[in-house]
């Protein structure tokens, strides 16, 4: 079996487990931590995800994204994110659950407190910082807010799994530091 075949098989096996966990346990913090464990197991197989198979030049600008798997109905969308640049995002939610796991390098995730300010009045406060690297992961409920931070100097590779693919998401919000308000974050090619 070629490396690509092995990788695709490993991805398919992991996502089968993920679908089963969600079907049996629903979407809770506990079920997401179980999903995270499955995805950490996948991402830790670094031999299956060598940087040469995911060249940054393909995406340009020091960053590349590749959809590795998505169901026909848009569910269980898995992205590879590769970056060797400074990346920072504003606090944002996803309106679907999300799990990020590390293959190599470091993606700092800041998780914010509260519900994101339903009226757009609450400034998000950092509740937790999680270093997502090999062997680690972070999971978020649909209403959780996070931001990600990556620094250049190495090839940072991370798997991002979403309960529903970006093309289907509506109502995502981000906190705009410059205005102090929340605003729409839909249809942004962000992670
Ligand atoms: Fe995100």
XYZ file of N, CA and C and ligand atoms in Angstrom:
574
model
N 0.847 -1.195 0.000
C 0.000 0.000 0.000
C 0.887 1.252 0.000
N 0.560 2.196 -0.855
C 1.358 3.423 -0.911
C 1.076 4.287 0.324
N 1.934 5.269 0.518
C 1.735 6.163 1.662
C 0.398 6.887 1.559
N 0.061 7.312 0.352
C -1.214 8.029 0.180
C -2.386 7.113 0.527
N -2.284 5.858 0.084
C -3.355 4.906 0.409
C -3.433 4.661 1.917
N -2.259 4.524 2.523
C -2.229 4.320 3.974
C -2.840 5.514 4.702
N -2.476 6.707 4.240
C -3.003 7.919 4.871
C -4.526 7.980 4.720
N -4.990 7.728 3.503
C -6.432 7.793 3.265
C -7.183 6.755 4.097
N -6.569 5.597 4.247
C -7.203 4.563 5.066
C -7.253 4.971 6.528
N -6.144 5.527 7.002
C -6.093 5.972 8.403
C -7.111 7.078 8.654
N -7.243 7.984 7.694
C -8.236 9.067 7.823
C -9.650 8.478 7.849
N -9.914 7.564 6.934
C -11.249 6.955 6.858
C -11.572 6.204 8.149
N -10.596 5.473 8.672
C -10.823 4.717 9.914
C -11.119 5.666 11.077
N -10.332 6.744 11.165
C -10.530 7.703 12.260
C -11.907 8.354 12.154
N -12.297 8.740 10.947
C -13.580 9.422 10.789
C -14.758 8.478 11.026
N -14.580 7.203 10.739
C -15.616 6.228 11.096
C -15.832 6.221 12.605
N -14.724 6.224 13.339
C -14.833 6.252 14.806
C -15.498 7.547 15.270
N -15.133 8.645 14.643
C -15.705 9.946 15.017
C -17.211 9.950 14.787
N -17.629 9.468 13.620
C -19.075 9.423 13.335
C -19.814 8.576 14.372
N -19.209 7.465 14.732
C -19.844 6.590 15.722
C -19.935 7.259 17.082
N -18.883 7.944 17.477
C -18.900 8.639 18.776
C -20.011 9.671 18.793
N -20.095 10.452 17.728
C -21.133 11.483 17.694
C -22.530 10.857 17.701
N -22.696 9.767 16.921
C -24.008 9.111 16.840
C -24.417 8.531 18.188
N -23.456 7.982 18.906
C -23.769 7.305 20.164
C -23.809 8.253 21.355
N -22.997 9.291 21.324
C -22.838 10.141 22.509
C -23.335 11.572 22.296
N -23.679 11.916 21.055
C -24.114 13.279 20.781
C -22.949 14.254 20.815
N -23.292 15.535 20.896
C -22.259 16.577 20.933
C -22.219 17.161 22.335
N -21.286 16.699 23.112
C -21.061 17.195 24.468
C -19.561 17.393 24.640
N -19.182 18.047 25.722
C -17.746 18.222 25.941
C -17.057 16.865 26.091
N -17.770 15.928 26.699
C -17.175 14.607 26.881
C -17.024 13.870 25.545
N -18.069 13.922 24.718
C -17.955 13.220 23.430
C -16.884 13.874 22.561
N -16.794 15.204 22.644
C -15.759 15.874 21.838
C -14.358 15.517 22.322
N -14.209 15.301 23.623
C -12.880 14.897 24.099
C -12.555 13.494 23.599
N -13.569 12.656 23.442
C -13.337 11.330 22.860
C -12.969 11.443 21.383
N -13.642 12.352 20.679
C -13.303 12.599 19.274
C -11.874 13.150 19.169
N -11.559 14.058 20.079
C -10.195 14.607 20.086
C -9.160 13.484 20.252
N -9.438 12.538 21.128
C -8.471 11.451 21.331
C -8.267 10.653 20.048
N -9.346 10.408 19.319
C -9.227 9.691 18.038
C -8.370 10.500 17.067
N -8.626 11.804 17.016
C -7.908 12.646 16.059
C -6.447 12.860 16.465
N -6.182 12.868 17.761
C -4.786 12.923 18.209
C -4.062 11.651 17.750
N -4.765 10.525 17.833
C -4.169 9.276 17.368
C -3.833 9.318 15.890
N -4.704 9.942 15.106
C -4.442 10.073 13.665
C -3.276 11.032 13.412
N -3.333 12.182 14.031
C -2.308 13.209 13.780
C -0.931 12.775 14.272
N -0.913 11.881 15.245
C 0.379 11.436 15.787
C 1.109 10.483 14.844
N 0.421 10.022 13.829
C 1.079 9.159 12.827
C 1.791 10.054 11.810
N 2.834 10.697 12.282
C 3.485 11.740 11.482
C 4.058 11.216 10.176
N 4.419 9.928 10.148
C 4.965 9.373 8.897
C 3.949 9.442 7.759
N 2.678 9.496 8.122
C 1.634 9.556 7.092
C 1.416 10.977 6.570
N 1.987 11.951 7.260
C 1.757 13.359 6.896
C 3.076 14.111 6.734
N 3.948 13.660 5.829
C 5.222 14.368 5.655
C 4.992 15.724 4.972
N 5.796 16.706 5.333
C 5.600 18.047 4.749
C 5.660 18.040 3.223
N 6.453 17.139 2.636
C 6.565 17.154 1.167
C 5.248 16.799 0.477
N 4.368 16.133 1.199
C 3.064 15.812 0.614
C 2.086 16.986 0.687
N 2.457 18.003 1.475
C 1.567 19.153 1.658
C 2.357 20.449 1.522
N 2.898 20.688 0.334
C 3.784 21.842 0.162
C 3.037 23.172 0.326
N 3.676 24.047 1.045
C 3.073 25.357 1.267
C 2.963 26.143 -0.038
N 3.913 25.907 -0.945
C 3.915 26.666 -2.190
C 2.607 26.506 -2.954
N 1.954 25.353 -2.708
C 0.694 25.132 -3.401
C -0.327 26.191 -3.030
N -0.334 26.590 -1.785
C -1.283 27.594 -1.343
C -0.723 29.001 -1.421
N 0.613 29.107 -1.456
C 1.242 30.420 -1.509
C 1.184 31.151 -0.185
N 2.000 32.207 -0.069
C 1.906 33.111 1.066
C 2.175 32.433 2.408
N 2.971 31.372 2.379
C 3.391 30.775 3.643
C 2.342 29.953 4.351
N 1.256 29.671 3.653
C 0.169 28.950 4.298
C -0.586 28.147 3.245
N -1.031 26.963 3.620
C -1.798 26.141 2.679
C -2.878 25.377 3.424
N -3.976 25.187 2.746
C -5.080 24.409 3.290
C -5.441 23.326 2.288
N -5.795 22.178 2.799
C -6.261 21.124 1.905
C -7.365 20.348 2.608
N -8.471 20.185 1.921
C -9.550 19.370 2.472
C -9.174 17.911 2.266
N -9.066 17.185 3.346
C -8.681 15.777 3.267
C -9.894 14.869 3.167
N -11.009 15.328 3.730
C -12.215 14.501 3.683
C -13.414 15.356 4.030
N -14.515 15.087 3.376
C -15.794 15.693 3.765
C -16.900 14.777 3.249
N -17.926 14.600 4.075
C -19.038 13.750 3.661
C -19.865 14.464 2.585
N -20.651 13.686 1.869
C -21.438 14.261 0.772
C -22.383 15.360 1.243
N -22.836 15.237 2.492
C -23.767 16.247 3.009
C -23.043 17.389 3.714
N -21.725 17.446 3.582
C -20.959 18.537 4.173
C -20.513 18.294 5.595
N -20.885 17.141 6.135
C -20.524 16.863 7.529
C -19.093 16.325 7.625
N -18.536 16.456 8.810
C -17.216 15.889 9.140
C -16.139 16.329 8.138
N -15.963 17.630 8.070
C -14.976 18.183 7.134
C -13.607 18.253 7.819
N -12.651 17.630 7.183
C -11.296 17.565 7.740
C -10.332 18.332 6.837
N -9.673 19.312 7.428
C -8.678 20.116 6.716
C -7.285 19.823 7.244
N -6.322 19.903 6.360
C -4.926 20.039 6.761
C -4.579 21.511 6.640
N -4.015 22.072 7.709
C -3.491 23.417 7.630
C -1.987 23.373 7.793
N -1.283 23.971 6.852
C 0.176 24.052 6.908
C 0.555 25.523 6.892
N 1.428 25.918 7.806
C 1.807 27.331 7.861
C 3.247 27.484 8.317
N 3.946 28.361 7.648
C 5.264 28.806 8.092
C 5.252 30.330 7.986
N 4.401 30.925 8.750
C 4.219 32.370 8.733
C 3.534 32.773 10.032
N 3.493 34.073 10.261
C 2.753 34.557 11.418
C 1.261 34.505 11.096
N 0.556 33.750 11.881
C -0.892 33.641 11.705
C -1.562 34.018 13.018
N -2.500 34.901 12.947
C -3.295 35.185 14.143
C -4.722 35.491 13.704
N -5.670 34.985 14.444
C -7.069 35.237 14.106
C -7.732 35.962 15.266
N -8.800 36.666 14.994
C -9.585 37.231 16.099
C -10.359 36.111 16.787
N -10.834 36.350 17.993
C -11.719 35.375 18.627
C -12.943 35.142 17.737
N -13.293 33.885 17.553
C -14.449 33.573 16.701
C -15.064 32.242 17.108
N -16.323 32.065 16.756
C -16.967 30.771 16.971
C -17.130 30.084 15.617
N -17.737 28.889 15.628
C -17.858 28.121 14.387
C -19.299 27.735 14.067
N -20.159 27.771 15.059
C -21.550 27.299 14.961
C -21.645 25.800 14.674
N -20.522 25.114 14.734
C -20.476 23.665 14.685
C -19.318 23.260 15.586
N -19.300 22.009 16.015
C -18.177 21.610 16.882
C -16.886 21.525 16.061
N -15.784 21.660 16.749
C -14.484 21.653 16.072
C -13.436 20.984 16.948
N -12.529 20.290 16.292
C -11.408 19.643 16.981
C -10.143 19.923 16.173
N -9.114 20.449 16.840
C -7.836 20.735 16.196
C -6.761 19.880 16.858
N -5.962 19.206 16.040
C -4.894 18.367 16.580
C -3.599 18.658 15.840
N -2.484 18.416 16.530
C -1.181 18.770 15.985
C -0.445 17.587 15.377
N 0.197 17.852 14.244
C 1.094 16.869 13.621
C 2.540 17.266 13.883
N 2.833 18.532 13.609
C 4.161 19.068 13.911
C 4.044 20.582 14.072
N 4.998 21.149 14.795
C 4.936 22.580 15.047
C 3.925 22.898 16.138
N 3.566 24.150 16.226
C 2.736 24.615 17.333
C 1.669 25.586 16.838
N 0.456 25.312 17.254
C -0.636 26.263 17.039
C -1.202 26.583 18.416
N -0.960 27.793 18.856
C -1.505 28.206 20.148
C -2.980 28.532 19.984
N -3.810 27.885 20.805
C -5.245 28.168 20.805
C -5.611 28.874 22.097
N -6.240 30.015 21.964
C -6.800 30.692 23.123
C -8.300 30.429 23.128
N -8.781 29.940 24.261
C -10.203 29.670 24.421
C -10.776 30.761 25.307
N -11.917 31.292 24.894
C -12.474 32.461 25.589
C -13.659 32.076 26.456
N -13.823 32.840 27.489
C -14.905 32.603 28.438
C -16.232 33.105 27.900
N -17.282 32.555 28.453
C -18.609 33.108 28.220
C -19.211 32.648 26.908
N -20.300 33.271 26.581
C -21.050 32.833 25.404
C -20.813 33.747 24.218
N -19.815 34.584 24.307
C -19.506 35.443 23.178
C -20.340 36.703 23.125
N -21.114 36.925 24.157
C -21.879 38.171 24.191
C -23.013 38.162 23.194
N -24.159 37.597 23.566
C -25.260 37.451 22.602
C -25.738 38.779 22.024
N -25.552 39.850 22.761
C -25.947 41.151 22.228
C -24.746 41.901 21.657
N -23.624 41.230 21.636
C -22.451 41.851 21.064
C -21.781 42.845 21.978
N -22.078 42.744 23.276
C -21.555 43.752 24.195
C -20.396 43.265 25.055
N -20.199 41.955 25.106
C -19.217 41.432 26.047
C -17.853 41.237 25.367
N -16.845 41.834 25.964
C -15.503 41.641 25.425
C -15.027 40.245 25.839
N -14.527 39.467 24.896
C -14.106 38.110 25.266
C -12.884 38.138 26.183
N -12.876 37.207 27.111
C -11.741 37.091 28.030
C -11.111 35.709 27.879
N -9.784 35.679 27.825
C -9.095 34.401 27.651
C -9.296 33.550 28.905
N -9.812 32.350 28.704
C -10.012 31.427 29.819
C -8.893 30.402 29.890
N -8.316 30.088 28.730
C -7.361 28.986 28.676
C -6.499 29.135 27.440
N -5.243 28.769 27.567
C -4.349 28.705 26.405
C -3.894 27.265 26.243
N -4.040 26.744 25.058
C -3.685 25.350 24.801
C -2.676 25.306 23.661
N -1.538 24.679 23.918
C -0.520 24.518 22.879
C -0.844 23.247 22.099
N -1.347 23.436 20.886
C -1.702 22.283 20.068
C -0.485 21.890 19.235
N 0.100 20.774 19.610
C 1.261 20.226 18.919
C 1.087 18.714 18.880
N 2.101 18.003 18.398
C 1.954 16.550 18.288
C 1.556 15.954 19.641
N 0.524 15.119 19.618
C 0.064 14.476 20.842
C -0.967 15.286 21.610
N -1.309 16.461 21.086
C -2.259 17.313 21.797
C -3.371 17.763 20.852
N -4.467 18.189 21.451
C -5.575 18.678 20.650
C -6.478 19.545 21.494
N -7.370 20.222 20.802
C -8.331 21.066 21.494
C -9.694 20.836 20.848
N -10.743 20.869 21.670
C -12.076 20.699 21.101
C -12.975 21.842 21.543
N -13.881 22.198 20.669
C -14.761 23.333 20.925
C -16.201 22.988 20.594
N -17.082 23.397 21.494
C -18.504 23.283 21.224
C -18.892 24.366 20.208
N -20.055 24.241 19.588
C -20.427 25.192 18.527
C -20.389 26.663 18.945
N -20.695 26.954 20.212
C -20.734 28.351 20.657
C -19.427 28.826 21.288
N -18.467 27.955 21.418
C -17.188 28.362 22.008
C -16.446 29.309 21.068
N -15.731 30.244 21.699
C -14.887 31.163 20.928
C -13.430 30.803 21.145
N -12.674 30.823 20.044
C -11.230 30.630 20.164
C -10.527 31.560 19.186
N -9.219 31.677 19.365
C -8.367 32.316 18.362
C -7.132 31.454 18.223
N -6.502 31.525 17.060
C -5.303 30.716 16.850
C -4.130 31.620 16.522
N -2.950 31.126 16.896
C -1.727 31.924 16.774
C -0.580 30.991 16.401
N 0.040 31.288 15.263
C 1.139 30.466 14.746
C 2.307 31.393 14.433
N 3.512 30.915 14.676
C 4.693 31.710 14.356
C 5.507 31.013 13.268
N 6.215 31.786 12.435
C 7.041 31.186 11.393
C 8.326 30.595 11.966
N 9.087 29.930 11.100
C 10.365 29.363 11.517
C 10.386 27.858 11.450
N 9.231 27.253 11.282
C 9.140 25.811 11.090
C 7.836 25.515 10.346
N 7.763 24.297 9.835
C 6.537 23.879 9.158
C 5.546 23.433 10.223
N 4.498 24.194 10.378
C 3.451 23.870 11.345
C 2.318 23.157 10.617
N 2.029 21.938 11.056
C 0.981 21.156 10.388
C -0.057 20.715 11.424
N -1.310 21.020 11.124
C -2.392 20.698 12.055
C -3.618 20.202 11.295
N -4.334 19.298 11.941
C -5.590 18.808 11.384
C -6.750 19.527 12.062
N -7.652 20.039 11.247
C -8.840 20.724 11.754
C -10.064 19.934 11.304
N -10.839 19.484 12.257
C -12.045 18.718 11.945
C -13.257 19.490 12.437
N -14.247 19.621 11.564
C -15.468 20.364 11.895
C -16.689 19.467 11.699
N -17.635 19.620 12.601
C -18.847 18.822 12.493
C -19.591 19.074 11.198
N -19.453 20.300 10.695
C -20.077 20.685 9.424
C -19.111 21.598 8.675
N -19.016 21.393 7.371
C -18.048 22.136 6.578
C -18.372 23.614 6.472
N -17.340 24.390 6.195
C -17.468 25.841 6.194
C -18.517 26.358 5.214
N -18.641 25.702 4.086
C -19.579 26.190 3.077
C -21.011 26.180 3.594
N -21.247 25.403 4.654
C -22.615 25.244 5.164
C -22.885 26.082 6.406
N -21.860 26.735 6.910
C -22.015 27.413 8.195
C -22.608 28.803 8.024
N -23.515 29.116 8.931
C -24.116 30.444 8.921
C -24.172 30.960 10.344
N -23.964 32.261 10.488
C -24.081 32.876 11.804
C -22.804 32.879 12.617
N -21.689 32.528 11.968
C -20.422 32.609 12.700
C -20.143 34.073 13.046
N -19.553 34.257 14.212
C -19.226 35.618 14.633
C -17.771 35.708 15.069
N -17.236 36.899 14.944
C -15.897 37.173 15.453
C -15.945 38.463 16.256
N -14.977 38.595 17.158
C -14.882 39.820 17.947
C -13.857 40.731 17.288
N -14.296 41.917 16.924
C -13.427 42.882 16.254
C -12.831 43.816 17.309
N -11.540 43.628 17.552
C -10.862 44.409 18.598
C -10.904 45.903 18.292
N -10.870 46.243 17.014
C -10.783 47.666 16.648
C -12.084 48.417 16.929
N -13.194 47.702 16.892
C -14.477 48.358 17.139
C -15.079 47.960 18.480
N -14.543 46.881 19.065
C -15.110 46.403 20.321
C -16.461 45.741 20.143
N -16.720 45.281 18.925
C -18.019 44.652 18.666
C -17.836 43.306 17.973
N -18.862 42.501 18.117
C -18.907 41.247 17.371
C -19.493 41.520 16.002
N -18.995 40.786 15.017
C -19.605 40.916 13.695
C -19.543 39.575 12.975
N -20.204 39.530 11.850
C -20.313 38.274 11.110
C -18.938 37.763 10.704
N -18.777 36.468 10.752
C -17.518 35.840 10.343
C -17.819 34.728 9.335
N -18.867 34.904 8.569
C -19.261 33.863 7.620
C -18.428 33.912 6.348
N -18.252 32.746 5.784
C -17.619 32.590 4.483
C -16.214 33.181 4.407
N -15.499 33.061 5.505
C -14.113 33.505 5.517
C -13.222 32.273 5.412
N -12.267 32.259 4.508
C -11.393 31.083 4.378
C -10.382 31.029 5.519
N -10.931 30.909 6.698
C -10.115 30.922 7.906
C -10.301 29.569 8.560
N -9.462 29.300 9.564
C -9.537 28.006 10.208
C -10.164 28.147 11.573
Fe -11.491 28.549 14.291
